[in-house]
Tab-separated table of C-alpha atoms and ligand atoms in Angstrom:
chain	number	residue	atom	x	y	z
A	1	MET	CA	93.680	161.451	138.057
A	2	ASP	CA	95.825	161.148	135.012
A	3	ILE	CA	93.699	160.094	132.089
A	4	GLN	CA	95.576	158.578	129.168
A	5	ARG	CA	94.508	157.801	125.659
A	6	LYS	CA	93.886	154.035	125.437
A	7	VAL	CA	93.514	153.622	121.681
A	8	LYS	CA	96.363	154.191	119.283
A	9	TYR	CA	96.163	156.410	116.233
A	10	GLU	CA	96.686	154.741	112.910
A	11	HIS	CA	100.230	156.009	112.451
A	12	GLU	CA	101.235	154.411	115.755
A	13	LEU	CA	100.221	150.922	114.630
A	14	ASP	CA	102.310	148.323	112.840
A	15	PRO	CA	100.653	147.920	109.430
A	16	GLY	CA	102.767	144.881	108.525
A	17	PHE	CA	101.911	142.859	111.623
A	18	LEU	CA	98.819	141.143	110.221
A	19	ALA	CA	100.672	140.090	107.084
A	20	LYS	CA	103.569	138.811	109.163
A	21	ILE	CA	101.371	136.648	111.415
A	22	LYS	CA	99.356	135.436	108.434
A	23	ARG	CA	102.490	134.008	106.908
A	24	LEU	CA	103.027	131.784	109.947
A	25	SER	CA	101.786	128.244	109.977
A	26	HIS	CA	97.991	127.845	110.427
A	27	CYS	CA	97.397	131.591	110.723
A	28	GLU	CA	96.333	132.257	107.138
A	29	GLU	CA	92.623	132.712	107.891
A	30	ILE	CA	92.961	135.269	110.635
A	31	ASP	CA	91.379	138.224	108.848
A	32	ARG	CA	88.106	136.336	108.536
A	33	CYS	CA	87.442	137.042	112.226
A	34	ILE	CA	84.048	138.657	112.731
A	35	GLN	CA	84.772	139.604	116.372
A	36	CYS	CA	81.841	137.543	117.602
A	37	GLY	CA	83.473	136.695	120.926
A	38	THR	CA	82.731	132.954	120.837
A	39	CYS	CA	86.388	132.282	121.577
A	40	SER	CA	86.504	134.511	124.645
A	41	SER	CA	83.301	133.109	126.095
A	42	SER	CA	84.502	129.529	125.529
A	43	CYS	CA	87.974	129.986	126.922
A	44	PRO	CA	88.418	128.524	130.422
A	45	MET	CA	91.276	130.961	131.030
A	46	SER	CA	89.664	134.190	129.846
A	47	VAL	CA	88.714	135.215	133.391
A	48	TYR	CA	92.447	135.449	134.111
A	49	MET	CA	93.465	137.158	130.898
A	50	ASP	CA	94.320	140.816	130.432
A	51	HIS	CA	93.032	140.510	126.864
A	52	PRO	CA	90.786	137.523	126.028
A	53	PRO	CA	91.281	135.728	122.696
A	54	ARG	CA	88.845	137.884	120.712
A	55	GLN	CA	90.857	140.981	121.603
A	56	ILE	CA	94.116	139.282	120.705
A	57	ILE	CA	92.779	138.426	117.261
A	58	GLY	CA	91.516	141.992	116.975
A	59	PHE	CA	94.954	143.315	117.933
A	60	ILE	CA	96.589	141.277	115.188
A	61	LYS	CA	94.057	142.307	112.552
A	62	ASN	CA	94.554	145.962	113.351
A	63	GLY	CA	98.293	146.121	113.807
A	64	TYR	CA	98.533	146.340	117.591
A	65	ARG	CA	101.790	144.418	117.588
A	66	GLU	CA	103.104	145.325	121.019
A	67	GLU	CA	99.786	144.786	122.750
A	68	ALA	CA	99.435	141.340	121.197
A	69	LEU	CA	102.983	140.239	121.937
A	70	SER	CA	103.243	141.541	125.465
A	71	SER	CA	99.844	140.316	126.595
A	72	PHE	CA	99.855	137.662	129.293
A	73	THR	CA	97.142	135.819	127.386
A	74	VAL	CA	99.401	133.663	125.266
A	75	TRP	CA	101.129	132.304	128.383
A	76	LEU	CA	97.839	131.463	130.039
A	77	CYS	CA	96.625	129.619	126.964
A	78	SER	CA	96.748	125.926	127.825
A	79	SER	CA	96.170	124.761	124.230
A	80	CYS	CA	92.802	123.218	125.053
A	81	TYR	CA	91.481	124.023	121.546
A	82	THR	CA	87.980	124.888	122.808
A	83	CYS	CA	87.992	128.252	121.040
A	84	GLN	CA	89.355	126.710	117.866
A	85	VAL	CA	86.655	124.075	117.415
A	86	ARG	CA	83.925	126.620	118.111
A	87	CYS	CA	85.070	129.593	116.025
A	88	PRO	CA	82.443	130.198	113.308
A	89	ALA	CA	85.112	131.656	111.017
A	90	LYS	CA	87.234	128.514	111.475
A	91	ILE	CA	90.228	130.471	112.673
A	92	LYS	CA	92.865	128.257	114.236
A	93	ILE	CA	93.063	130.374	117.356
A	94	THR	CA	95.203	127.967	119.392
A	95	ASP	CA	97.752	127.908	116.590
A	96	VAL	CA	97.679	131.704	116.486
A	97	MET	CA	98.507	131.653	120.215
A	98	TYR	CA	101.452	129.357	119.482
A	99	ALA	CA	102.622	131.682	116.723
A	100	LEU	CA	102.481	134.639	119.105
A	101	LYS	CA	104.466	132.682	121.711
A	102	ARG	CA	107.166	132.031	119.139
A	103	GLU	CA	107.185	135.682	118.092
A	104	ALA	CA	107.363	136.828	121.711
A	105	ILE	CA	110.201	134.410	122.497
A	106	GLU	CA	112.088	135.427	119.373
A	107	ASN	CA	111.732	139.104	120.236
A	108	LYS	CA	112.366	138.429	123.913
A	109	ILE	CA	109.076	140.039	124.874
A	110	TYR	CA	107.845	138.169	127.915
A	111	PRO	CA	107.647	138.844	131.629
A	112	HIS	CA	111.079	138.802	133.251
A	113	ARG	CA	112.106	135.387	134.627
A	114	PHE	CA	108.788	134.023	133.539
A	115	SER	CA	108.873	130.253	133.665
A	116	ILE	CA	106.757	129.087	130.752
A	117	PRO	CA	108.971	130.135	127.810
A	118	LEU	CA	111.990	128.835	129.709
A	119	LEU	CA	110.312	125.536	130.411
A	120	ASP	CA	109.488	125.231	126.720
A	121	LYS	CA	113.024	126.092	125.672
A	122	GLU	CA	114.701	123.720	128.139
A	123	MET	CA	112.415	120.906	127.138
A	124	THR	CA	113.138	121.306	123.451
A	125	LYS	CA	116.870	121.371	124.194
A	126	LEU	CA	116.612	118.066	126.056
A	127	ILE	CA	114.659	116.492	123.221
A	128	ALA	CA	117.053	117.689	120.541
A	129	ARG	CA	119.983	116.253	122.499
A	130	ASP	CA	118.636	113.010	123.976
A	131	GLY	CA	115.483	112.355	121.969
A	132	ARG	CA	113.631	111.892	125.231
A	133	ASN	CA	112.772	114.053	128.151
A	134	SER	CA	112.435	113.204	131.789
A	135	GLU	CA	110.190	115.374	133.877
A	136	MET	CA	112.453	115.251	136.879
A	137	ARG	CA	115.571	116.142	134.939
A	138	LEU	CA	113.709	118.986	133.313
A	139	ILE	CA	112.578	120.347	136.647
A	140	LEU	CA	116.082	120.036	138.074
A	141	ARG	CA	117.668	121.821	135.131
A	142	LEU	CA	115.236	124.669	135.479
A	143	TYR	CA	115.794	124.805	139.186
A	144	LEU	CA	119.525	125.000	138.717
A	145	LYS	CA	118.972	127.931	136.424
A	146	SER	CA	117.081	129.359	139.389
A	147	PHE	CA	113.843	129.799	137.585
A	148	LYS	CA	111.309	128.221	139.838
A	149	PRO	CA	108.446	126.844	137.807
A	150	PHE	CA	108.012	123.842	140.021
A	151	ASN	CA	109.525	125.326	143.109
A	152	LEU	CA	111.433	122.391	144.535
A	153	LEU	CA	110.488	122.977	148.151
A	154	LYS	CA	106.854	123.380	147.374
A	155	MET	CA	107.116	120.262	145.276
A	156	THR	CA	108.548	118.062	148.001
A	157	PRO	CA	105.307	116.404	149.157
A	158	LEU	CA	104.469	115.854	145.526
A	159	GLY	CA	107.911	114.453	144.777
A	160	LEU	CA	107.638	112.122	147.758
A	161	LYS	CA	104.295	110.827	146.573
A	162	LEU	CA	105.702	110.080	143.156
A	163	MET	CA	108.788	108.464	144.617
A	164	LYS	CA	106.784	106.245	146.958
A	165	THR	CA	104.624	104.955	144.137
A	166	GLY	CA	107.592	104.394	141.837
A	167	ARG	CA	106.523	107.093	139.413
A	168	MET	CA	109.626	109.245	139.360
A	169	SER	CA	113.142	108.590	138.226
A	170	LEU	CA	116.251	110.620	137.654
A	171	LYS	CA	117.541	108.242	135.061
A	172	ARG	CA	118.704	109.850	131.873
A	173	ASN	CA	116.667	108.562	128.966
A	174	ARG	CA	118.293	108.553	125.583
A	175	ILE	CA	117.378	107.110	122.238
A	176	LYS	CA	119.766	105.102	120.075
A	177	GLY	CA	119.218	107.257	117.011
A	178	ARG	CA	120.776	110.377	118.500
A	179	LYS	CA	123.058	110.886	115.523
A	180	GLN	CA	120.088	110.785	113.219
A	181	LEU	CA	118.293	113.272	115.430
A	182	ARG	CA	121.253	115.630	115.407
A	183	ALA	CA	121.398	115.429	111.624
A	184	LEU	CA	117.712	116.287	111.537
A	185	VAL	CA	118.116	119.282	113.846
A	186	LYS	CA	120.979	120.493	111.680
A	187	ALA	CA	119.063	120.021	108.437
A	188	ILE	CA	116.059	121.924	109.753
A	189	LYS	CA	118.240	124.741	111.043
A	190	GLU	CA	120.117	125.137	107.771
A	191	ASN	CA	116.957	124.963	105.749
A	192	GLY	CA	115.052	127.380	107.940
A	193	LYS	CA	117.417	130.243	107.367
B	1	MET	CA	92.450	95.180	112.538
B	2	LYS	CA	95.692	96.742	111.464
B	3	ASP	CA	98.834	96.231	113.503
B	4	TYR	CA	99.625	99.048	115.873
B	5	ALA	CA	102.941	100.261	117.194
B	6	TYR	CA	102.528	101.412	120.767
B	7	PHE	CA	103.911	104.914	121.357
B	8	PRO	CA	104.391	105.365	125.126
B	9	GLY	CA	105.809	108.866	125.221
B	10	CYS	CA	107.661	110.121	128.261
B	11	SER	CA	104.744	110.086	130.718
B	12	LEU	CA	103.853	106.425	130.373
B	13	LYS	CA	107.424	105.537	131.259
B	14	GLU	CA	107.485	107.761	134.304
B	15	ASN	CA	104.660	109.342	136.278
B	16	SER	CA	101.970	107.365	134.440
B	17	LYS	CA	103.482	103.894	134.500
B	18	HIS	CA	100.116	102.536	135.545
B	19	TYR	CA	98.667	103.647	132.210
B	20	GLU	CA	101.201	101.434	130.418
B	21	GLU	CA	100.792	98.688	133.015
B	22	SER	CA	97.086	98.512	132.249
B	23	ILE	CA	96.793	99.363	128.560
B	24	LEU	CA	99.224	96.646	127.422
B	25	PRO	CA	97.487	93.753	129.262
B	26	VAL	CA	94.092	95.062	128.164
B	27	PHE	CA	95.017	94.954	124.482
B	28	LYS	CA	96.538	91.524	125.001
B	29	ALA	CA	93.396	90.259	126.696
B	30	ILE	CA	91.314	91.547	123.834
B	31	GLY	CA	93.459	89.645	121.369
B	32	HIS	CA	95.608	92.461	119.961
B	33	PRO	CA	98.935	92.509	121.797
B	34	LEU	CA	100.906	95.713	121.239
B	35	GLU	CA	104.561	96.156	120.554
B	36	GLU	CA	106.457	99.306	121.416
B	37	LEU	CA	107.665	101.505	118.556
B	38	GLU	CA	111.383	100.800	118.423
B	39	ASP	CA	113.595	103.777	119.392
B	40	TRP	CA	110.762	106.315	119.444
B	41	ASN	CA	111.632	109.867	120.438
B	42	CYS	CA	109.690	112.371	122.546
B	43	CYS	CA	106.838	114.004	120.588
B	44	GLY	CA	107.764	117.522	121.748
B	45	ALA	CA	104.353	118.120	123.323
B	46	THR	CA	103.230	121.733	123.500
B	47	ALA	CA	106.796	122.948	124.009
B	48	TYR	CA	108.079	122.605	120.457
B	49	PHE	CA	105.076	124.377	118.946
B	50	SER	CA	105.872	127.306	121.219
B	51	VAL	CA	109.519	127.469	120.227
B	52	ASP	CA	110.097	126.089	116.755
B	53	ASN	CA	107.325	124.990	114.443
B	54	ASP	CA	109.517	123.204	111.910
B	55	MET	CA	111.255	121.158	114.578
B	56	ALA	CA	107.869	120.319	116.112
B	57	ALA	CA	106.838	118.639	112.879
B	58	ALA	CA	110.280	117.118	112.304
B	59	VAL	CA	110.622	115.289	115.647
B	60	CYS	CA	107.169	113.814	115.087
B	61	GLY	CA	108.142	113.005	111.512
B	62	ARG	CA	110.927	110.772	112.768
B	63	ASN	CA	108.409	108.701	114.773
B	64	LEU	CA	105.987	108.536	111.861
B	65	SER	CA	108.793	107.364	109.625
B	66	LEU	CA	109.797	104.631	112.091
B	67	ALA	CA	106.218	103.335	112.167
B	68	GLU	CA	105.894	103.511	108.396
B	69	LYS	CA	109.003	101.395	107.945
B	70	GLN	CA	107.481	98.767	110.225
B	71	GLY	CA	104.212	98.921	108.280
B	72	LYS	CA	102.269	99.830	111.372
B	73	ASP	CA	100.010	102.617	112.548
B	74	ILE	CA	100.754	104.467	115.759
B	75	LEU	CA	98.724	103.969	118.906
B	76	ALA	CA	99.322	106.797	121.367
B	77	PRO	CA	97.545	106.571	124.758
B	78	CYS	CA	98.871	109.931	126.012
B	79	ALA	CA	96.527	112.704	124.896
B	80	GLY	CA	99.436	115.071	124.320
B	81	CYS	CA	101.403	112.627	122.173
B	82	TYR	CA	98.248	111.693	120.288
B	83	LEU	CA	97.424	115.275	119.364
B	84	THR	CA	100.983	116.287	118.593
B	85	LEU	CA	101.691	113.296	116.360
B	86	LYS	CA	98.344	113.587	114.637
B	87	LYS	CA	98.689	117.326	114.069
B	88	SER	CA	102.181	116.964	112.665
B	89	ASN	CA	101.100	114.059	110.497
B	90	LEU	CA	98.262	116.079	108.960
B	91	PHE	CA	100.691	118.891	108.306
B	92	LEU	CA	103.339	116.636	106.732
B	93	GLN	CA	100.681	114.991	104.552
B	94	SER	CA	99.222	118.355	103.493
B	95	GLY	CA	101.532	118.931	100.552
B	96	ALA	CA	102.201	122.518	101.703
B	97	PRO	CA	105.587	123.892	100.621
B	98	GLU	CA	106.822	124.113	104.262
B	99	ALA	CA	105.765	120.513	104.800
B	100	LYS	CA	107.633	119.381	101.697
B	101	LYS	CA	110.703	121.144	102.954
B	102	ILE	CA	110.573	119.238	106.236
B	103	LEU	CA	109.959	115.939	104.433
B	104	GLY	CA	113.134	116.693	102.492
B	105	ASP	CA	115.070	117.312	105.701
B	106	LEU	CA	113.736	114.073	107.163
B	107	LYS	CA	114.918	112.196	104.094
B	108	ARG	CA	118.354	113.801	104.195
B	109	SER	CA	118.832	112.701	107.779
B	110	GLY	CA	117.781	109.123	107.167
B	111	CYS	CA	114.171	109.308	108.331
B	112	GLU	CA	112.338	109.306	105.034
B	113	TYR	CA	108.596	109.601	105.499
B	114	GLN	CA	106.094	109.051	102.697
B	115	GLY	CA	103.027	110.101	104.645
B	116	ARG	CA	101.413	106.696	105.095
B	117	SER	CA	101.271	106.390	108.892
B	118	VAL	CA	98.040	106.869	110.789
B	119	VAL	CA	97.858	107.992	114.426
B	120	LYS	CA	95.143	106.666	116.699
B	121	HIS	CA	94.110	106.759	120.327
B	122	PRO	CA	93.321	103.494	122.165
B	123	LEU	CA	89.831	104.744	122.971
B	124	GLU	CA	89.159	105.116	119.264
B	125	VAL	CA	90.479	101.642	118.460
B	126	LEU	CA	88.605	99.978	121.319
B	127	VAL	CA	85.247	101.655	120.782
B	128	ARG	CA	85.186	102.251	117.031
B	129	GLU	CA	87.287	99.425	115.601
B	130	ILE	CA	87.182	96.481	117.957
B	131	GLY	CA	83.728	97.531	119.056
B	132	LEU	CA	81.730	97.402	122.251
B	133	ASP	CA	80.016	94.129	121.334
B	134	VAL	CA	83.322	92.309	121.299
B	135	ILE	CA	84.382	93.970	124.537
B	136	ARG	CA	81.078	93.204	126.249
B	137	LYS	CA	81.565	89.528	125.496
B	138	LYS	CA	84.985	89.565	127.132
B	139	VAL	CA	83.774	91.160	130.356
B	140	VAL	CA	83.893	88.559	133.123
B	141	ARG	CA	83.531	90.844	136.107
B	142	LYS	CA	80.923	93.551	135.690
B	143	LEU	CA	81.643	96.794	137.500
B	144	THR	CA	78.024	96.998	138.633
B	145	GLY	CA	77.158	99.923	140.836
B	146	LEU	CA	80.402	101.788	140.282
B	147	LYS	CA	79.678	105.428	139.478
B	148	VAL	CA	82.228	106.807	137.076
B	149	ALA	CA	82.912	110.383	135.969
B	150	CYS	CA	84.364	110.069	132.453
B	151	TYR	CA	86.866	112.845	131.933
B	152	TYR	CA	88.046	113.363	128.343
B	153	GLY	CA	89.930	116.625	128.837
B	154	CYS	CA	91.066	118.534	125.770
B	155	GLN	CA	93.466	117.001	123.406
B	156	VAL	CA	91.966	113.596	122.698
B	157	VAL	CA	88.722	115.095	121.447
B	158	ARG	CA	89.984	118.425	120.081
B	159	PRO	CA	90.573	119.587	117.429
B	160	TYR	CA	91.615	116.805	115.057
B	161	THR	CA	89.677	113.861	116.370
B	162	ASP	CA	87.240	112.266	114.003
B	163	PHE	CA	85.949	109.535	116.313
B	164	ASP	CA	83.955	111.601	118.778
B	165	ASP	CA	82.293	114.964	119.340
B	166	PRO	CA	84.641	117.737	120.544
B	167	ASP	CA	82.094	119.241	122.964
B	168	HIS	CA	79.967	116.262	123.941
B	169	PRO	CA	82.053	113.124	123.542
B	170	THR	CA	80.442	109.824	124.523
B	171	SER	CA	82.890	107.052	123.595
B	172	LEU	CA	84.387	106.695	127.073
B	173	ASP	CA	80.943	106.750	128.690
B	174	ALA	CA	79.822	103.998	126.312
B	175	LEU	CA	82.923	101.955	127.104
B	176	MET	CA	82.358	102.273	130.854
B	177	GLU	CA	78.740	101.228	130.378
B	178	ALA	CA	79.895	98.179	128.447
B	179	LEU	CA	81.973	97.225	131.482
B	180	GLY	CA	78.872	97.390	133.645
B	181	ALA	CA	79.788	100.655	135.360
B	182	GLU	CA	77.465	103.601	135.607
B	183	PRO	CA	78.740	106.821	134.003
B	184	VAL	CA	77.434	109.922	135.769
B	185	ASP	CA	76.349	113.005	133.851
B	186	TYR	CA	79.697	114.748	134.132
B	187	SER	CA	79.193	118.213	132.685
B	188	ALA	CA	82.900	119.081	133.082
B	189	LYS	CA	84.011	116.169	130.896
B	190	THR	CA	85.841	118.312	128.349
B	191	ARG	CA	86.789	121.273	130.544
B	192	CYS	CA	90.496	121.947	130.619
B	193	CYS	CA	92.656	120.847	133.589
B	194	GLY	CA	95.094	123.630	132.789
B	195	GLY	CA	97.884	121.354	131.621
B	196	LEU	CA	101.203	122.600	132.923
B	197	LEU	CA	99.688	125.633	134.631
B	198	THR	CA	99.618	123.791	137.980
B	199	GLY	CA	103.397	124.023	137.865
B	200	THR	CA	103.788	127.469	136.372
B	201	ILE	CA	100.864	129.611	137.554
B	202	GLU	CA	99.716	127.486	140.429
B	203	ASN	CA	96.682	129.366	141.685
B	204	VAL	CA	95.087	129.238	138.247
B	205	GLY	CA	95.851	125.535	137.847
B	206	LEU	CA	94.442	124.657	141.261
B	207	ARG	CA	91.217	126.506	140.615
B	208	LEU	CA	90.603	124.721	137.312
B	209	ASN	CA	91.148	121.325	138.902
B	210	HIS	CA	89.017	122.216	141.883
B	211	LEU	CA	86.080	122.781	139.533
B	212	LEU	CA	86.625	119.395	137.914
B	213	LEU	CA	86.786	117.513	141.224
B	214	LYS	CA	83.833	119.365	142.665
B	215	GLU	CA	81.588	118.576	139.722
B	216	ALA	CA	82.454	114.857	139.913
B	217	LYS	CA	81.633	114.838	143.628
B	218	ARG	CA	78.395	116.718	143.065
B	219	LYS	CA	77.303	114.063	140.583
B	220	GLY	CA	78.032	111.318	143.099
B	221	ALA	CA	80.942	109.711	141.248
B	222	ASP	CA	83.098	107.105	143.040
B	223	VAL	CA	86.024	107.656	140.700
B	224	ILE	CA	87.158	109.887	137.840
B	225	VAL	CA	88.608	108.017	134.887
B	226	THR	CA	90.889	109.763	132.446
B	227	VAL	CA	92.548	109.113	129.102
B	228	CYS	CA	95.439	111.526	129.699
B	229	PRO	CA	98.538	111.391	131.936
B	230	LEU	CA	98.632	115.136	132.522
B	231	CYS	CA	94.963	115.259	133.534
B	232	LEU	CA	95.581	112.420	135.979
B	233	PHE	CA	98.697	114.105	137.336
B	234	ASN	CA	96.848	117.343	138.030
B	235	LEU	CA	93.664	115.860	139.424
B	236	GLU	CA	95.436	113.319	141.597
B	237	LEU	CA	98.609	114.927	142.853
B	238	PHE	CA	97.232	118.383	143.569
B	239	GLN	CA	94.179	117.066	145.389
B	240	ASP	CA	95.623	117.601	148.885
B	241	LYS	CA	96.508	121.155	148.057
B	242	ILE	CA	93.105	121.823	146.519
B	243	ILE	CA	91.340	120.431	149.573
B	244	LYS	CA	93.444	122.651	151.803
B	245	THR	CA	93.106	125.753	149.642
B	246	TYR	CA	89.364	125.544	149.108
B	247	LYS	CA	88.561	123.868	152.443
B	248	GLU	CA	86.292	121.416	150.744
B	249	ASP	CA	86.391	117.632	150.736
B	250	VAL	CA	86.747	116.851	147.076
B	251	ARG	CA	88.747	113.658	147.673
B	252	ILE	CA	88.129	111.124	144.900
B	253	PRO	CA	90.316	108.457	143.261
B	254	ILE	CA	91.624	109.222	139.772
B	255	LEU	CA	92.314	106.208	137.558
B	256	PHE	CA	93.084	105.464	133.941
B	257	PHE	CA	90.181	104.029	131.971
B	258	SER	CA	92.357	101.061	131.085
B	259	GLN	CA	92.727	100.100	134.752
B	260	LEU	CA	88.958	99.697	135.109
B	261	MET	CA	88.846	97.883	131.813
B	262	GLY	CA	91.496	95.435	132.999
B	263	LEU	CA	89.464	94.673	136.124
B	264	ALA	CA	86.345	94.035	134.080
B	265	LEU	CA	88.238	91.734	131.724
B	266	GLY	CA	89.203	89.626	134.723
B	267	LEU	CA	92.862	90.582	134.991
B	268	SER	CA	94.388	90.542	138.451
B	269	ARG	CA	94.199	93.870	140.224
B	270	ASP	CA	97.847	93.452	141.217
B	271	ASP	CA	98.891	93.638	137.572
B	272	LEU	CA	97.075	96.833	136.660
B	273	GLY	CA	99.085	99.434	138.528
B	274	PHE	CA	96.498	100.200	141.207
B	275	SER	CA	99.211	100.367	143.851
B	276	ARG	CA	100.543	103.509	142.167
B	277	SER	CA	97.551	105.552	143.264
B	278	THR	CA	98.477	108.097	145.918
B	279	ILE	CA	94.817	108.370	146.889
B	280	PRO	CA	93.418	105.603	149.118
B	281	LEU	CA	91.250	103.217	147.135
B	282	ASP	CA	89.455	101.461	150.029
B	283	ALA	CA	86.040	102.885	149.226
B	284	PHE	CA	86.587	102.054	145.565
B	285	TRP	CA	87.404	98.403	146.300
B	286	ALA	CA	84.457	98.108	148.661
B	287	LYS	CA	82.233	99.305	145.880
B	288	ILE	CA	83.715	96.824	143.420
B	289	ARG	CA	83.193	93.978	145.914
B	290	ASN	CA	79.605	94.933	146.577
B	291	GLY	CA	78.795	95.260	142.921
B	292	GLY	CA	80.504	92.685	140.814
B	293	GLN	CA	81.934	89.429	142.021
B	294	ASN	CA	84.973	89.331	144.235
B	295	VAL	CA	88.178	90.802	142.945
C	301	SF4	S1	85.371	132.999	117.681
C	301	SF4	FE1	86.531	133.326	115.782
C	301	SF4	S2	85.342	134.855	114.635
C	301	SF4	FE2	84.613	134.920	116.772
C	301	SF4	S3	85.870	136.524	117.745
C	301	SF4	FE3	86.914	134.587	118.112
C	301	SF4	S4	88.364	134.417	116.417
C	301	SF4	FE4	86.893	135.979	115.825
C	302	SF4	S1	93.146	127.095	123.357
C	302	SF4	FE1	93.915	128.752	124.656
C	302	SF4	S2	92.776	130.571	124.011
C	302	SF4	FE2	91.699	128.805	123.191
C	302	SF4	S3	90.104	128.316	124.701
C	302	SF4	FE3	91.898	127.067	125.229
C	302	SF4	S4	93.078	128.275	126.697
C	302	SF4	FE4	91.625	129.685	125.683
């Protein structure tokens, strides 16, 4: 059996990672974490996670950048805010998860062909262009890109049910103020740099 | 009561039409007809927060600005829209330098926002503003004997809500009681349905929803009522698959709270979107007939 060292030495860590995450929106309080584990025991997803929320916060505090960013945890987080309302140190854990998702997307660290970041990206593209989003169009776009979040075949009975009850349409929804929206997207982009 | 601009969001125009079809007549029947926020845009849901934080606040800012110009507050029945708009509003009102920057961008693109809009959920307005006494007086058809599992899910009660408890909310239970129905002790009432996970990591999503259905059955509920389109979508449309996967009969109708409210207020069942249920409602209607007067 090949036994490997599981804990990094200090010089292998990223000392700037905590400061970087702290600068992101709603993540200022992160170093108040007392590692009590309330978040992990409250999280409905922790049984599926490689590293439950407490560990993720611990990773950030101690500079384990790669471990935090490549963990599957952030993609399992369903933003239910249970951990956040219960944390005794009032850390906005759900927002920290969002911040890590953005960091992971920006650095392209996520499982290959993994559907969640792509779903998020496609959806925001639709909104920025049309101002609205239609579930069916979103699913189709993703399918055409051959990522299969809602695998079309598997979805057929579901699609039929929606169709029969008049709850699905392929109509393109657009707002009137698209020019305004485009100006807004542009302003934010310019200002963000 | 202040005037509210109704913010449907994408779901209430598509897979959750029956939420719109029931919430609008209910508010009308109670004496506060709602008008749709003119040219609203999608709130961005959880997607924008995962991709671009500034844009997340900005797309919501446009909606808040539209409402402000009309001198109205926003009423958002979808739990996702409610949380996203409320969260972004708090941020834009916070005075933080990043927030000021976004307010500046909004102004430059013709959506000036001064931070005066308020975002509310219909449950909050019905129970805390209009009040159960008023509603009780308008009930003409008590839902006697109907056992209801009140499912709040996540985002209406967490983390920004000030009208109910995030772990043990009671407003929906109280509303159902006011309609004459009998809320069961539903211990899973705020457990997560997994949101989009049913579509992305299916086995995890199915398991979460199985637990929710099972608990409602165990408590003897006739129906689960929800306040959220995504919760309804998961609990209703994945039921067949859950029953097959777990080989357990957890079949139960899933309805919006506003549909039951409409019935109790005496509105015709044909006008409340019941025909959009993909789960047979025969047992439900039998129960309604046996309890209250004929529907
Ligand atoms: S609940 Fe809060 S303080 Fe406790 S481990 Fe989690 S983040 Fe840290
Ligand atoms: S918000 Fe995410 S991390 Fe927190 S309890 Fe919910 S699923 Fe778990």
